[in-house]
Short mmCIF file of C-alpha atoms in Angstrom, two decimals:
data_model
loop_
_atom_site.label_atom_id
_atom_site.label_comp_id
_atom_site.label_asym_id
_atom_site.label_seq_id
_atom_site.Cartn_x
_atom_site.Cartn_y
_atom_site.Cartn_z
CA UNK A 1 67.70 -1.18 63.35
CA UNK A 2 67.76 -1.23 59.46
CA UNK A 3 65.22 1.57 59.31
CA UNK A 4 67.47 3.84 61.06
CA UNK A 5 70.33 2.90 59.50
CA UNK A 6 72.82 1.04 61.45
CA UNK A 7 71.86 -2.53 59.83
CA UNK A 8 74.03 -2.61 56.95
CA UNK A 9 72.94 -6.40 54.92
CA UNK A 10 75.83 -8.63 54.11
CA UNK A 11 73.52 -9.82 50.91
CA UNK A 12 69.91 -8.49 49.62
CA UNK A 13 67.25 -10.20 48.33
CA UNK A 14 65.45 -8.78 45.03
CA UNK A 15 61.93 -7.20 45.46
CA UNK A 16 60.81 -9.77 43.21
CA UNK A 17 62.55 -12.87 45.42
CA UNK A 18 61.27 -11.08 48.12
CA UNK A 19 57.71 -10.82 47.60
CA UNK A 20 58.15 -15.16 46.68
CA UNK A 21 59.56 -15.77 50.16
CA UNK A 22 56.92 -13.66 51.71
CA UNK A 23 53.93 -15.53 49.54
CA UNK A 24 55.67 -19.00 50.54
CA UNK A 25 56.58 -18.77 53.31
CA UNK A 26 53.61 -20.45 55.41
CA UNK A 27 53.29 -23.68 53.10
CA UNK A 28 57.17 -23.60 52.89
CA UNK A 29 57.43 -24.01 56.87
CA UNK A 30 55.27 -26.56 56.83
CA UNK A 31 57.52 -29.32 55.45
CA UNK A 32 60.82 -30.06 58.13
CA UNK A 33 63.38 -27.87 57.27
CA UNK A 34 66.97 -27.60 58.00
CA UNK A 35 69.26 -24.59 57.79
CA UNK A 36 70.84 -25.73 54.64
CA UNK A 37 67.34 -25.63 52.98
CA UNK A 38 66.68 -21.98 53.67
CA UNK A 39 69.94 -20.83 52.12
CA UNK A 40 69.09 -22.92 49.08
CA UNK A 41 65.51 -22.02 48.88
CA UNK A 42 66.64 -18.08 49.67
CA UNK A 43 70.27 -17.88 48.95
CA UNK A 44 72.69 -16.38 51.08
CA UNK A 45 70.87 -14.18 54.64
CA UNK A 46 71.29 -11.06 54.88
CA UNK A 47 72.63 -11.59 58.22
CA UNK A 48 73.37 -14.41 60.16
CA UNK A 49 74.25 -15.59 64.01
CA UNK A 50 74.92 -18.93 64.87
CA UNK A 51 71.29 -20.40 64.02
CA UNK A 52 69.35 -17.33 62.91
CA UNK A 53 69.06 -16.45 59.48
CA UNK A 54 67.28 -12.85 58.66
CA UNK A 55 66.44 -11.79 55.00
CA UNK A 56 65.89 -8.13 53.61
CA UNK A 57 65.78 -6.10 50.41
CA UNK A 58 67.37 -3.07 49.66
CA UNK A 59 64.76 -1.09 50.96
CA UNK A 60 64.37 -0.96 54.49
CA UNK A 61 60.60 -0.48 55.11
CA UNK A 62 60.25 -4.11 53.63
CA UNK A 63 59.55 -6.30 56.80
CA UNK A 64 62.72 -8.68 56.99
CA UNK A 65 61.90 -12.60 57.38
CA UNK A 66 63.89 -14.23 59.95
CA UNK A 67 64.45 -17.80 60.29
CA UNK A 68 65.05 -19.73 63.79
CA UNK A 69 66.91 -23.03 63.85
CA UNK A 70 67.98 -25.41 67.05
CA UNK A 71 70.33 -28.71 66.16
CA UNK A 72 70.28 -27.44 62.50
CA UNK A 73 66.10 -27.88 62.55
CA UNK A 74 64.15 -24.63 61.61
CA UNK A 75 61.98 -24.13 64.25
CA UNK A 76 60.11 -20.50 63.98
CA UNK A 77 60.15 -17.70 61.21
CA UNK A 78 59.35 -14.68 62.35
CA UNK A 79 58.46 -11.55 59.89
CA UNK A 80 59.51 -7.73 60.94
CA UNK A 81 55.98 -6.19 59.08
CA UNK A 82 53.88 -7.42 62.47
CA UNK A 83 54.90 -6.68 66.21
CA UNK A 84 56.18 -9.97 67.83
CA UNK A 85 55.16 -12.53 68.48
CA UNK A 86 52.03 -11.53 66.22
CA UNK A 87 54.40 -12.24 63.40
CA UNK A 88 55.83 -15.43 64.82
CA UNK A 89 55.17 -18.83 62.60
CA UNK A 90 56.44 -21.92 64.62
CA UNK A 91 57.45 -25.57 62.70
CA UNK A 92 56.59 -28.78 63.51
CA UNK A 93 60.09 -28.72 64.82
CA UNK A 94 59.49 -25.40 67.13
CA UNK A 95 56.27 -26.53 68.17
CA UNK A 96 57.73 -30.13 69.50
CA UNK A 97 60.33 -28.37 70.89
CA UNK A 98 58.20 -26.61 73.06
CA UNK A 99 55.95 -28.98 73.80
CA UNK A 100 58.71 -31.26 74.99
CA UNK A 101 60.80 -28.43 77.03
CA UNK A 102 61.01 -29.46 80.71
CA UNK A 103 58.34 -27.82 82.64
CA UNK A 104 59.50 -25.18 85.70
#
C-alpha cells in the first residue's frame, strides 16, 4: 500500500528514529507494554485504528513496524521487511492471550 502510493502517513518517523525502533524493538517487547508506552517510546504512528499502531519513514521501501494491542496491552509487533507471520513478534501479553483463547 505505501509502496504504491495510496498510504499517505499522518506522521513520519526520522531514518535515524527509525533504525532505533527497528534495533529495539525485540528487548523493548519484552517488558509489558501498553499503548500509551509505544506513543511515548515512538511518538505519534503513522497511522492508527482502534488498537493498531503502524510506524514508517518517509521513504517507503523502509519496512513499517506495526504494533498490536487488546484491552490497551501490546500484544504482537509485526515488521513489513519479512512476509507474515515470518515477521510477527508476540508479547507476553499476545502469547497469554493465545494460550488462554477458548479452544474450538
Amino acid at each position: 500500500m505505501y509502496r504504491r502510493g495510496s498510504f499517505q502517513p499522518a506522521h513520519v518517523l526520522t531514518s535515524a528514529a527509525h533504525a532505533d525502533l527497528l534495533t529495539t524493538l525485540d528487548p523493548w517487547l519484552a517488558d509489558r507494554r501498553r499503548q500509551c508506552d509505544v506513543v511515548e517510546a515512538f511518538g505519534p504512528a503513522s497511522w492508527r485504528r482502534g488498537d493498531v499502531l503502524a510506524y514508517a519513514t518517509a521513504d517507503p521501501a523502509d519496512p513499517m513496524v506495526v504494533f498490536v494491542a487488546h484491552n490497551d496491552a501490546v500484544t504482537a509487533a509485526w515488521t513489513s521487511e519479512e512476509r507474515f507471520p515470518e515477521g510477527l513478534r508476540l508479547t507476553t501479553a499476545g502469547k497469554e492471550l493465545l494460550a488462554n483463547r477458548p479452544a474450538s
